[in-house]
JSON list of C-alpha atoms in Angstrom, two decimals:
[
{"chain": "A", "resi": 1, "resn": "UNK", "atom": "CA", "xyz": [17.24, -7.15, 10.89]},
{"chain": "A", "resi": 2, "resn": "UNK", "atom": "CA", "xyz": [19.69, -8.47, 7.67]},
{"chain": "A", "resi": 3, "resn": "UNK", "atom": "CA", "xyz": [18.61, -8.38, 4.11]},
{"chain": "A", "resi": 4, "resn": "UNK", "atom": "CA", "xyz": [18.31, -11.22, 2.17]},
{"chain": "A", "resi": 5, "resn": "UNK", "atom": "CA", "xyz": [19.09, -11.28, -1.68]},
{"chain": "A", "resi": 6, "resn": "UNK", "atom": "CA", "xyz": [15.42, -11.34, -3.54]},
{"chain": "A", "resi": 7, "resn": "UNK", "atom": "CA", "xyz": [14.49, -11.22, -7.15]},
{"chain": "A", "resi": 8, "resn": "UNK", "atom": "CA", "xyz": [10.80, -10.04, -8.73]},
{"chain": "A", "resi": 9, "resn": "UNK", "atom": "CA", "xyz": [9.61, -13.20, -9.90]},
{"chain": "A", "resi": 10, "resn": "UNK", "atom": "CA", "xyz": [7.72, -13.45, -13.37]},
{"chain": "A", "resi": 11, "resn": "UNK", "atom": "CA", "xyz": [4.30, -13.17, -11.48]},
{"chain": "A", "resi": 12, "resn": "UNK", "atom": "CA", "xyz": [5.12, -10.25, -9.83]},
{"chain": "A", "resi": 13, "resn": "UNK", "atom": "CA", "xyz": [6.24, -8.83, -13.32]},
{"chain": "A", "resi": 14, "resn": "UNK", "atom": "CA", "xyz": [2.89, -9.80, -14.29]},
{"chain": "A", "resi": 15, "resn": "UNK", "atom": "CA", "xyz": [1.13, -8.29, -12.04]},
{"chain": "A", "resi": 16, "resn": "UNK", "atom": "CA", "xyz": [2.51, -5.04, -11.81]},
{"chain": "A", "resi": 17, "resn": "UNK", "atom": "CA", "xyz": [2.18, -4.47, -15.83]},
{"chain": "A", "resi": 18, "resn": "UNK", "atom": "CA", "xyz": [-1.14, -5.76, -15.61]},
{"chain": "A", "resi": 19, "resn": "UNK", "atom": "CA", "xyz": [-2.33, -3.23, -13.39]},
{"chain": "A", "resi": 20, "resn": "UNK", "atom": "CA", "xyz": [0.45, -0.49, -13.90]},
{"chain": "A", "resi": 21, "resn": "UNK", "atom": "CA", "xyz": [-0.71, -1.09, -18.45]},
{"chain": "A", "resi": 22, "resn": "UNK", "atom": "CA", "xyz": [1.24, 1.24, -20.58]},
{"chain": "A", "resi": 23, "resn": "UNK", "atom": "CA", "xyz": [-0.85, 3.62, -20.61]},
{"chain": "A", "resi": 24, "resn": "UNK", "atom": "CA", "xyz": [-1.64, 6.45, -23.47]},
{"chain": "A", "resi": 25, "resn": "UNK", "atom": "CA", "xyz": [-0.94, 4.76, -26.59]},
{"chain": "A", "resi": 26, "resn": "UNK", "atom": "CA", "xyz": [-0.51, 7.47, -28.81]},
{"chain": "A", "resi": 27, "resn": "UNK", "atom": "CA", "xyz": [-1.75, 6.59, -33.02]},
{"chain": "A", "resi": 28, "resn": "UNK", "atom": "CA", "xyz": [1.82, 6.50, -33.81]},
{"chain": "A", "resi": 29, "resn": "UNK", "atom": "CA", "xyz": [2.88, 3.96, -31.39]},
{"chain": "A", "resi": 30, "resn": "UNK", "atom": "CA", "xyz": [4.65, 6.43, -28.97]},
{"chain": "A", "resi": 31, "resn": "UNK", "atom": "CA", "xyz": [2.98, 6.93, -24.96]},
{"chain": "A", "resi": 32, "resn": "UNK", "atom": "CA", "xyz": [2.10, 10.02, -23.83]},
{"chain": "A", "resi": 33, "resn": "UNK", "atom": "CA", "xyz": [2.18, 11.18, -19.87]},
{"chain": "A", "resi": 34, "resn": "UNK", "atom": "CA", "xyz": [-1.02, 11.84, -18.26]},
{"chain": "A", "resi": 35, "resn": "UNK", "atom": "CA", "xyz": [-1.85, 12.83, -14.91]},
{"chain": "A", "resi": 36, "resn": "UNK", "atom": "CA", "xyz": [-3.21, 10.33, -12.27]},
{"chain": "A", "resi": 37, "resn": "UNK", "atom": "CA", "xyz": [-6.78, 10.22, -12.61]},
{"chain": "A", "resi": 38, "resn": "UNK", "atom": "CA", "xyz": [-7.58, 9.63, -8.87]},
{"chain": "A", "resi": 39, "resn": "UNK", "atom": "CA", "xyz": [-6.20, 12.25, -7.63]},
{"chain": "A", "resi": 40, "resn": "UNK", "atom": "CA", "xyz": [-7.50, 16.08, -7.17]},
{"chain": "A", "resi": 41, "resn": "UNK", "atom": "CA", "xyz": [-4.65, 17.75, -8.15]},
{"chain": "A", "resi": 42, "resn": "UNK", "atom": "CA", "xyz": [-3.78, 14.74, -11.24]},
{"chain": "A", "resi": 43, "resn": "UNK", "atom": "CA", "xyz": [0.07, 14.56, -9.36]},
{"chain": "A", "resi": 44, "resn": "UNK", "atom": "CA", "xyz": [2.06, 12.49, -10.07]},
{"chain": "A", "resi": 45, "resn": "UNK", "atom": "CA", "xyz": [1.80, 12.60, -13.77]},
{"chain": "A", "resi": 46, "resn": "UNK", "atom": "CA", "xyz": [2.70, 9.45, -15.13]},
{"chain": "A", "resi": 47, "resn": "UNK", "atom": "CA", "xyz": [4.06, 7.56, -18.26]},
{"chain": "A", "resi": 48, "resn": "UNK", "atom": "CA", "xyz": [4.34, 4.43, -19.64]},
{"chain": "A", "resi": 49, "resn": "UNK", "atom": "CA", "xyz": [4.44, 1.18, -17.12]},
{"chain": "A", "resi": 50, "resn": "UNK", "atom": "CA", "xyz": [3.15, 3.79, -14.02]},
{"chain": "A", "resi": 51, "resn": "UNK", "atom": "CA", "xyz": [6.75, 5.56, -14.06]},
{"chain": "A", "resi": 52, "resn": "UNK", "atom": "CA", "xyz": [6.31, 8.70, -12.27]},
{"chain": "A", "resi": 53, "resn": "UNK", "atom": "CA", "xyz": [9.25, 11.54, -11.69]},
{"chain": "A", "resi": 54, "resn": "UNK", "atom": "CA", "xyz": [10.42, 14.61, -12.02]},
{"chain": "A", "resi": 55, "resn": "UNK", "atom": "CA", "xyz": [11.17, 13.96, -16.05]},
{"chain": "A", "resi": 56, "resn": "UNK", "atom": "CA", "xyz": [7.68, 12.98, -16.15]},
{"chain": "A", "resi": 57, "resn": "UNK", "atom": "CA", "xyz": [5.13, 15.75, -16.56]},
{"chain": "A", "resi": 58, "resn": "UNK", "atom": "CA", "xyz": [2.71, 17.24, -19.25]},
{"chain": "A", "resi": 59, "resn": "UNK", "atom": "CA", "xyz": [3.64, 16.66, -22.68]},
{"chain": "A", "resi": 60, "resn": "UNK", "atom": "CA", "xyz": [6.38, 14.42, -22.19]},
{"chain": "A", "resi": 61, "resn": "UNK", "atom": "CA", "xyz": [6.24, 11.20, -24.90]},
{"chain": "A", "resi": 62, "resn": "UNK", "atom": "CA", "xyz": [7.98, 8.55, -24.88]},
{"chain": "A", "resi": 63, "resn": "UNK", "atom": "CA", "xyz": [8.25, 5.63, -27.04]},
{"chain": "A", "resi": 64, "resn": "UNK", "atom": "CA", "xyz": [7.92, 2.05, -25.99]},
{"chain": "A", "resi": 65, "resn": "UNK", "atom": "CA", "xyz": [11.35, 0.88, -25.67]},
{"chain": "A", "resi": 66, "resn": "UNK", "atom": "CA", "xyz": [11.37, 3.87, -23.12]},
{"chain": "A", "resi": 67, "resn": "UNK", "atom": "CA", "xyz": [8.91, 2.91, -21.19]},
{"chain": "A", "resi": 68, "resn": "UNK", "atom": "CA", "xyz": [10.39, -0.43, -20.50]},
{"chain": "A", "resi": 69, "resn": "UNK", "atom": "CA", "xyz": [13.40, 0.39, -19.81]},
{"chain": "A", "resi": 70, "resn": "UNK", "atom": "CA", "xyz": [12.57, 2.73, -17.19]},
{"chain": "A", "resi": 71, "resn": "UNK", "atom": "CA", "xyz": [10.23, -0.16, -15.40]},
{"chain": "A", "resi": 72, "resn": "UNK", "atom": "CA", "xyz": [13.62, -2.39, -15.54]},
{"chain": "A", "resi": 73, "resn": "UNK", "atom": "CA", "xyz": [15.42, 0.65, -13.80]},
{"chain": "A", "resi": 74, "resn": "UNK", "atom": "CA", "xyz": [12.67, 1.48, -11.49]},
{"chain": "A", "resi": 75, "resn": "UNK", "atom": "CA", "xyz": [11.17, -1.94, -9.95]},
{"chain": "A", "resi": 76, "resn": "UNK", "atom": "CA", "xyz": [14.80, -2.40, -8.50]},
{"chain": "A", "resi": 77, "resn": "UNK", "atom": "CA", "xyz": [14.43, 0.31, -6.27]},
{"chain": "A", "resi": 78, "resn": "UNK", "atom": "CA", "xyz": [11.51, -1.25, -5.06]},
{"chain": "A", "resi": 79, "resn": "UNK", "atom": "CA", "xyz": [12.07, -4.78, -5.32]},
{"chain": "A", "resi": 80, "resn": "UNK", "atom": "CA", "xyz": [15.76, -3.18, -3.18]},
{"chain": "A", "resi": 81, "resn": "UNK", "atom": "CA", "xyz": [13.37, -1.56, -0.77]},
{"chain": "A", "resi": 82, "resn": "UNK", "atom": "CA", "xyz": [10.94, -4.64, 0.10]},
{"chain": "A", "resi": 83, "resn": "UNK", "atom": "CA", "xyz": [13.93, -6.74, 0.36]},
{"chain": "A", "resi": 84, "resn": "UNK", "atom": "CA", "xyz": [15.50, -4.15, 3.28]},
{"chain": "A", "resi": 85, "resn": "UNK", "atom": "CA", "xyz": [12.41, -4.28, 4.61]},
{"chain": "A", "resi": 86, "resn": "UNK", "atom": "CA", "xyz": [11.83, -7.81, 5.32]},
{"chain": "A", "resi": 87, "resn": "UNK", "atom": "CA", "xyz": [15.00, -8.70, 5.93]},
{"chain": "A", "resi": 88, "resn": "UNK", "atom": "CA", "xyz": [15.33, -12.52, 6.84]},
{"chain": "A", "resi": 89, "resn": "UNK", "atom": "CA", "xyz": [11.28, -12.76, 7.85]},
{"chain": "A", "resi": 90, "resn": "UNK", "atom": "CA", "xyz": [10.62, -15.90, 6.33]},
{"chain": "A", "resi": 91, "resn": "UNK", "atom": "CA", "xyz": [8.43, -14.76, 3.09]},
{"chain": "A", "resi": 92, "resn": "UNK", "atom": "CA", "xyz": [7.69, -17.09, -0.31]},
{"chain": "A", "resi": 93, "resn": "UNK", "atom": "CA", "xyz": [8.59, -15.80, -3.80]},
{"chain": "A", "resi": 94, "resn": "UNK", "atom": "CA", "xyz": [4.55, -14.91, -4.40]},
{"chain": "A", "resi": 95, "resn": "UNK", "atom": "CA", "xyz": [4.47, -13.39, -1.10]},
{"chain": "A", "resi": 96, "resn": "UNK", "atom": "CA", "xyz": [7.35, -11.27, -1.95]},
{"chain": "A", "resi": 97, "resn": "UNK", "atom": "CA", "xyz": [5.99, -10.71, -5.28]},
{"chain": "A", "resi": 98, "resn": "UNK", "atom": "CA", "xyz": [2.42, -9.42, -4.01]},
{"chain": "A", "resi": 99, "resn": "UNK", "atom": "CA", "xyz": [4.11, -6.89, -1.71]},
{"chain": "A", "resi": 100, "resn": "UNK", "atom": "CA", "xyz": [6.36, -5.61, -4.25]},
{"chain": "A", "resi": 101, "resn": "UNK", "atom": "CA", "xyz": [3.27, -4.73, -6.24]},
{"chain": "A", "resi": 102, "resn": "UNK", "atom": "CA", "xyz": [1.62, -3.18, -3.24]},
{"chain": "A", "resi": 103, "resn": "UNK", "atom": "CA", "xyz": [4.57, -1.25, -2.45]},
{"chain": "A", "resi": 104, "resn": "UNK", "atom": "CA", "xyz": [5.18, -0.35, -6.52]},
{"chain": "A", "resi": 105, "resn": "UNK", "atom": "CA", "xyz": [1.54, 1.14, -6.16]},
{"chain": "A", "resi": 106, "resn": "UNK", "atom": "CA", "xyz": [1.63, 2.56, -2.85]},
{"chain": "A", "resi": 107, "resn": "UNK", "atom": "CA", "xyz": [5.11, 3.33, -1.75]},
{"chain": "A", "resi": 108, "resn": "UNK", "atom": "CA", "xyz": [3.74, 2.04, 2.10]},
{"chain": "A", "resi": 109, "resn": "UNK", "atom": "CA", "xyz": [5.60, -1.23, 2.54]},
{"chain": "A", "resi": 110, "resn": "UNK", "atom": "CA", "xyz": [7.40, 0.70, 5.63]},
{"chain": "A", "resi": 111, "resn": "UNK", "atom": "CA", "xyz": [4.32, 2.26, 6.92]},
{"chain": "A", "resi": 112, "resn": "UNK", "atom": "CA", "xyz": [1.56, -0.24, 6.57]},
{"chain": "A", "resi": 113, "resn": "UNK", "atom": "CA", "xyz": [0.61, -2.40, 9.27]},
{"chain": "A", "resi": 114, "resn": "UNK", "atom": "CA", "xyz": [0.33, -4.98, 6.25]},
{"chain": "A", "resi": 115, "resn": "UNK", "atom": "CA", "xyz": [4.08, -4.84, 6.27]},
{"chain": "A", "resi": 116, "resn": "UNK", "atom": "CA", "xyz": [4.49, -5.10, 9.72]},
{"chain": "A", "resi": 117, "resn": "UNK", "atom": "CA", "xyz": [2.01, -7.81, 10.31]},
{"chain": "A", "resi": 118, "resn": "UNK", "atom": "CA", "xyz": [3.97, -9.83, 7.77]},
{"chain": "A", "resi": 119, "resn": "UNK", "atom": "CA", "xyz": [7.29, -9.57, 9.62]},
{"chain": "A", "resi": 120, "resn": "UNK", "atom": "CA", "xyz": [5.40, -10.66, 12.26]},
{"chain": "A", "resi": 121, "resn": "UNK", "atom": "CA", "xyz": [4.27, -13.97, 10.90]},
{"chain": "A", "resi": 122, "resn": "UNK", "atom": "CA", "xyz": [0.82, -13.41, 10.84]},
{"chain": "A", "resi": 123, "resn": "UNK", "atom": "CA", "xyz": [0.12, -14.06, 7.05]},
{"chain": "A", "resi": 124, "resn": "UNK", "atom": "CA", "xyz": [-3.68, -14.21, 7.11]},
{"chain": "A", "resi": 125, "resn": "UNK", "atom": "CA", "xyz": [-3.71, -11.05, 8.93]},
{"chain": "A", "resi": 126, "resn": "UNK", "atom": "CA", "xyz": [-1.66, -9.36, 6.42]},
{"chain": "A", "resi": 127, "resn": "UNK", "atom": "CA", "xyz": [-3.56, -10.97, 3.75]},
{"chain": "A", "resi": 128, "resn": "UNK", "atom": "CA", "xyz": [-6.77, -9.43, 5.53]},
{"chain": "A", "resi": 129, "resn": "UNK", "atom": "CA", "xyz": [-5.21, -5.73, 4.89]},
{"chain": "A", "resi": 130, "resn": "UNK", "atom": "CA", "xyz": [-4.98, -5.81, 1.21]},
{"chain": "A", "resi": 131, "resn": "UNK", "atom": "CA", "xyz": [-8.33, -4.58, 0.22]},
{"chain": "A", "resi": 132, "resn": "UNK", "atom": "CA", "xyz": [-7.88, -1.74, 3.13]},
{"chain": "A", "resi": 133, "resn": "UNK", "atom": "CA", "xyz": [-5.53, -0.18, 0.36]},
{"chain": "A", "resi": 134, "resn": "UNK", "atom": "CA", "xyz": [-8.46, 0.78, -2.17]},
{"chain": "A", "resi": 135, "resn": "UNK", "atom": "CA", "xyz": [-8.78, 4.49, -2.00]},
{"chain": "A", "resi": 136, "resn": "UNK", "atom": "CA", "xyz": [-7.15, 7.31, -4.11]},
{"chain": "A", "resi": 137, "resn": "UNK", "atom": "CA", "xyz": [-7.25, 10.95, -2.37]},
{"chain": "A", "resi": 138, "resn": "UNK", "atom": "CA", "xyz": [-9.88, 9.34, -0.25]},
{"chain": "A", "resi": 139, "resn": "UNK", "atom": "CA", "xyz": [-11.85, 7.76, -3.07]},
{"chain": "A", "resi": 140, "resn": "UNK", "atom": "CA", "xyz": [-12.71, 3.98, -3.16]},
{"chain": "A", "resi": 141, "resn": "UNK", "atom": "CA", "xyz": [-11.14, 2.86, -6.78]},
{"chain": "A", "resi": 142, "resn": "UNK", "atom": "CA", "xyz": [-12.43, -0.04, -8.80]},
{"chain": "A", "resi": 143, "resn": "UNK", "atom": "CA", "xyz": [-9.30, -0.97, -10.10]},
{"chain": "A", "resi": 144, "resn": "UNK", "atom": "CA", "xyz": [-7.46, -0.61, -6.90]},
{"chain": "A", "resi": 145, "resn": "UNK", "atom": "CA", "xyz": [-10.25, -3.18, -5.08]},
{"chain": "A", "resi": 146, "resn": "UNK", "atom": "CA", "xyz": [-9.24, -5.34, -8.14]},
{"chain": "A", "resi": 147, "resn": "UNK", "atom": "CA", "xyz": [-5.97, -5.13, -7.96]},
{"chain": "A", "resi": 148, "resn": "UNK", "atom": "CA", "xyz": [-5.53, -5.84, -4.10]},
{"chain": "A", "resi": 149, "resn": "UNK", "atom": "CA", "xyz": [-7.86, -8.93, -4.42]},
{"chain": "A", "resi": 150, "resn": "UNK", "atom": "CA", "xyz": [-4.72, -9.81, -7.57]},
{"chain": "A", "resi": 151, "resn": "UNK", "atom": "CA", "xyz": [-2.40, -9.29, -4.77]},
{"chain": "A", "resi": 152, "resn": "UNK", "atom": "CA", "xyz": [-3.96, -11.15, -2.01]},
{"chain": "A", "resi": 153, "resn": "UNK", "atom": "CA", "xyz": [-4.36, -14.35, -3.85]},
{"chain": "A", "resi": 154, "resn": "UNK", "atom": "CA", "xyz": [-1.04, -14.65, -4.86]},
{"chain": "A", "resi": 155, "resn": "UNK", "atom": "CA", "xyz": [0.11, -13.78, -1.58]},
{"chain": "A", "resi": 156, "resn": "UNK", "atom": "CA", "xyz": [-1.82, -16.60, 0.16]},
{"chain": "A", "resi": 157, "resn": "UNK", "atom": "CA", "xyz": [-1.13, -18.73, -2.84]},
{"chain": "A", "resi": 158, "resn": "UNK", "atom": "CA", "xyz": [2.34, -19.47, -0.57]},
{"chain": "A", "resi": 159, "resn": "UNK", "atom": "CA", "xyz": [2.93, -19.23, 2.48]},
{"chain": "A", "resi": 160, "resn": "UNK", "atom": "CA", "xyz": [5.76, -20.64, 4.60]},
{"chain": "A", "resi": 161, "resn": "UNK", "atom": "CA", "xyz": [5.29, -22.03, 7.99]},
{"chain": "A", "resi": 162, "resn": "UNK", "atom": "CA", "xyz": [6.42, -18.79, 10.56]},
{"chain": "A", "resi": 163, "resn": "UNK", "atom": "CA", "xyz": [6.80, -18.03, 13.97]},
{"chain": "A", "resi": 164, "resn": "UNK", "atom": "CA", "xyz": [4.18, -15.48, 15.03]},
{"chain": "A", "resi": 165, "resn": "UNK", "atom": "CA", "xyz": [5.39, -12.88, 17.03]},
{"chain": "A", "resi": 166, "resn": "UNK", "atom": "CA", "xyz": [3.62, -9.44, 18.87]},
{"chain": "A", "resi": 167, "resn": "UNK", "atom": "CA", "xyz": [2.80, -6.72, 16.18]},
{"chain": "A", "resi": 168, "resn": "UNK", "atom": "CA", "xyz": [5.84, -4.16, 17.26]},
{"chain": "A", "resi": 169, "resn": "UNK", "atom": "CA", "xyz": [4.20, -0.43, 17.11]},
{"chain": "A", "resi": 170, "resn": "UNK", "atom": "CA", "xyz": [6.48, 2.19, 18.08]},
{"chain": "A", "resi": 171, "resn": "UNK", "atom": "CA", "xyz": [5.17, 4.52, 20.02]},
{"chain": "A", "resi": 172, "resn": "UNK", "atom": "CA", "xyz": [5.68, 7.55, 17.17]},
{"chain": "A", "resi": 173, "resn": "UNK", "atom": "CA", "xyz": [3.05, 5.69, 15.18]},
{"chain": "A", "resi": 174, "resn": "UNK", "atom": "CA", "xyz": [0.87, 8.54, 14.08]},
{"chain": "A", "resi": 175, "resn": "UNK", "atom": "CA", "xyz": [-1.71, 7.96, 11.51]},
{"chain": "A", "resi": 176, "resn": "UNK", "atom": "CA", "xyz": [-4.62, 10.45, 9.91]},
{"chain": "A", "resi": 177, "resn": "UNK", "atom": "CA", "xyz": [-8.16, 10.05, 9.32]},
{"chain": "A", "resi": 178, "resn": "UNK", "atom": "CA", "xyz": [-9.27, 9.49, 6.10]},
{"chain": "A", "resi": 179, "resn": "UNK", "atom": "CA", "xyz": [-12.66, 9.33, 5.75]},
{"chain": "A", "resi": 180, "resn": "UNK", "atom": "CA", "xyz": [-14.47, 12.36, 4.57]},
{"chain": "A", "resi": 181, "resn": "UNK", "atom": "CA", "xyz": [-17.18, 12.20, 6.63]},
{"chain": "A", "resi": 182, "resn": "UNK", "atom": "CA", "xyz": [-15.38, 11.67, 9.78]},
{"chain": "A", "resi": 183, "resn": "UNK", "atom": "CA", "xyz": [-14.60, 8.69, 11.70]},
{"chain": "A", "resi": 184, "resn": "UNK", "atom": "CA", "xyz": [-16.36, 7.22, 14.60]},
{"chain": "A", "resi": 185, "resn": "UNK", "atom": "CA", "xyz": [-14.62, 6.22, 18.06]},
{"chain": "A", "resi": 186, "resn": "UNK", "atom": "CA", "xyz": [-15.65, 3.62, 19.62]},
{"chain": "A", "resi": 187, "resn": "UNK", "atom": "CA", "xyz": [-15.12, 2.03, 23.54]},
{"chain": "A", "resi": 188, "resn": "UNK", "atom": "CA", "xyz": [-13.90, -1.25, 22.03]},
{"chain": "A", "resi": 189, "resn": "UNK", "atom": "CA", "xyz": [-12.50, -2.90, 19.05]},
{"chain": "A", "resi": 190, "resn": "UNK", "atom": "CA", "xyz": [-16.06, -2.99, 17.18]},
{"chain": "A", "resi": 191, "resn": "UNK", "atom": "CA", "xyz": [-18.74, -1.52, 15.22]},
{"chain": "A", "resi": 192, "resn": "UNK", "atom": "CA", "xyz": [-21.42, -2.73, 17.80]},
{"chain": "A", "resi": 193, "resn": "UNK", "atom": "CA", "xyz": [-19.53, -0.98, 20.23]},
{"chain": "A", "resi": 194, "resn": "UNK", "atom": "CA", "xyz": [-20.11, 2.36, 22.33]},
{"chain": "A", "resi": 195, "resn": "UNK", "atom": "CA", "xyz": [-19.74, 5.29, 19.88]},
{"chain": "A", "resi": 196, "resn": "UNK", "atom": "CA", "xyz": [-18.03, 7.72, 22.38]},
{"chain": "A", "resi": 197, "resn": "UNK", "atom": "CA", "xyz": [-17.55, 10.80, 19.81]},
{"chain": "A", "resi": 198, "resn": "UNK", "atom": "CA", "xyz": [-16.29, 11.03, 16.49]},
{"chain": "A", "resi": 199, "resn": "UNK", "atom": "CA", "xyz": [-12.40, 12.32, 14.45]},
{"chain": "A", "resi": 200, "resn": "UNK", "atom": "CA", "xyz": [-12.94, 14.42, 11.68]},
{"chain": "A", "resi": 201, "resn": "UNK", "atom": "CA", "xyz": [-10.94, 13.72, 8.36]},
{"chain": "A", "resi": 202, "resn": "UNK", "atom": "CA", "xyz": [-7.53, 15.15, 8.52]},
{"chain": "A", "resi": 203, "resn": "UNK", "atom": "CA", "xyz": [-7.20, 13.99, 12.47]},
{"chain": "A", "resi": 204, "resn": "UNK", "atom": "CA", "xyz": [-4.20, 12.73, 13.70]},
{"chain": "A", "resi": 205, "resn": "UNK", "atom": "CA", "xyz": [-3.95, 9.28, 15.81]},
{"chain": "A", "resi": 206, "resn": "UNK", "atom": "CA", "xyz": [-1.21, 8.60, 17.75]},
{"chain": "A", "resi": 207, "resn": "UNK", "atom": "CA", "xyz": [-1.30, 4.45, 18.23]},
{"chain": "A", "resi": 208, "resn": "UNK", "atom": "CA", "xyz": [-0.83, 2.57, 21.34]},
{"chain": "A", "resi": 209, "resn": "UNK", "atom": "CA", "xyz": [-1.73, -0.45, 19.84]},
{"chain": "A", "resi": 210, "resn": "UNK", "atom": "CA", "xyz": [-2.57, -2.14, 16.73]},
{"chain": "A", "resi": 211, "resn": "UNK", "atom": "CA", "xyz": [-4.96, -5.17, 16.66]},
{"chain": "A", "resi": 212, "resn": "UNK", "atom": "CA", "xyz": [-5.11, -5.14, 12.77]},
{"chain": "A", "resi": 213, "resn": "UNK", "atom": "CA", "xyz": [-8.47, -4.00, 12.00]},
{"chain": "A", "resi": 214, "resn": "UNK", "atom": "CA", "xyz": [-8.44, -1.59, 15.12]},
{"chain": "A", "resi": 215, "resn": "UNK", "atom": "CA", "xyz": [-6.28, 0.26, 16.41]},
{"chain": "A", "resi": 216, "resn": "UNK", "atom": "CA", "xyz": [-6.26, 1.77, 19.93]},
{"chain": "A", "resi": 217, "resn": "UNK", "atom": "CA", "xyz": [-5.33, 5.46, 21.17]},
{"chain": "A", "resi": 218, "resn": "UNK", "atom": "CA", "xyz": [-6.50, 7.95, 23.91]},
{"chain": "A", "resi": 219, "resn": "UNK", "atom": "CA", "xyz": [-9.73, 9.51, 23.07]},
{"chain": "A", "resi": 220, "resn": "UNK", "atom": "CA", "xyz": [-10.36, 12.76, 25.39]},
{"chain": "A", "resi": 221, "resn": "UNK", "atom": "CA", "xyz": [-8.16, 11.33, 28.09]},
{"chain": "A", "resi": 222, "resn": "UNK", "atom": "CA", "xyz": [-9.20, 7.46, 27.83]},
{"chain": "A", "resi": 223, "resn": "UNK", "atom": "CA", "xyz": [-8.30, 4.77, 25.65]},
{"chain": "A", "resi": 224, "resn": "UNK", "atom": "CA", "xyz": [-10.59, 4.11, 22.68]},
{"chain": "A", "resi": 225, "resn": "UNK", "atom": "CA", "xyz": [-10.81, 2.57, 19.18]},
{"chain": "A", "resi": 226, "resn": "UNK", "atom": "CA", "xyz": [-10.78, 3.23, 16.15]},
{"chain": "A", "resi": 227, "resn": "UNK", "atom": "CA", "xyz": [-11.16, 1.17, 12.62]},
{"chain": "A", "resi": 228, "resn": "UNK", "atom": "CA", "xyz": [-7.58, 1.01, 11.04]},
{"chain": "A", "resi": 229, "resn": "UNK", "atom": "CA", "xyz": [-9.36, 1.34, 7.68]},
{"chain": "A", "resi": 230, "resn": "UNK", "atom": "CA", "xyz": [-9.87, 4.74, 7.51]},
{"chain": "A", "resi": 231, "resn": "UNK", "atom": "CA", "xyz": [-6.64, 5.70, 8.91]},
{"chain": "A", "resi": 232, "resn": "UNK", "atom": "CA", "xyz": [-3.57, 6.44, 6.46]},
{"chain": "A", "resi": 233, "resn": "UNK", "atom": "CA", "xyz": [0.58, 7.09, 7.39]},
{"chain": "A", "resi": 234, "resn": "UNK", "atom": "CA", "xyz": [1.23, 10.67, 8.28]}
]
């Protein structure tokens, strides 16, 4: 798929900086690096506008100018990755900005069902995927819930007309159960369907078909369904 030249709009930059914040400001006006507040091990260490990398670790201090300059450099990579993934798929500026914000936070534009649904022209279904990305290290985070709501609102504010296509799922699409208490296996894609069993956290699931909210896979030799909300890409 060919790539279309795209740039991040003002709405996208504003949304990203709103939620990343330029955090841990010191009394002297500079900024300290800090551990990820939602992960069990504090990784990755972060500074400024959500910047991470080998050079960002405990004890690192940057000026505002350094934070701003690093953001300007880092964001180009995320813009490029999203543009490459989307190719020529019909995408409004608002949608592109929302997807870049999502990718900047999750790094999952290639693996997320959200991205695949967008490329297939299933914009309503794609928008419904944003709320599913509300966890960090298996825990629902209020900040992520609010950020996803902002991204979804921006995404649906301008949606082009597109021909819908079947959602392509590779045979090697493997996802992992992220629910701490386990994940119920159902006979049909519905929470009211017969419960066939449960999968423990960390169990890999090879997806045969992605229906948006539910995915079909083989369980004990038979086809079954689990809710995609509790799966993450492996």
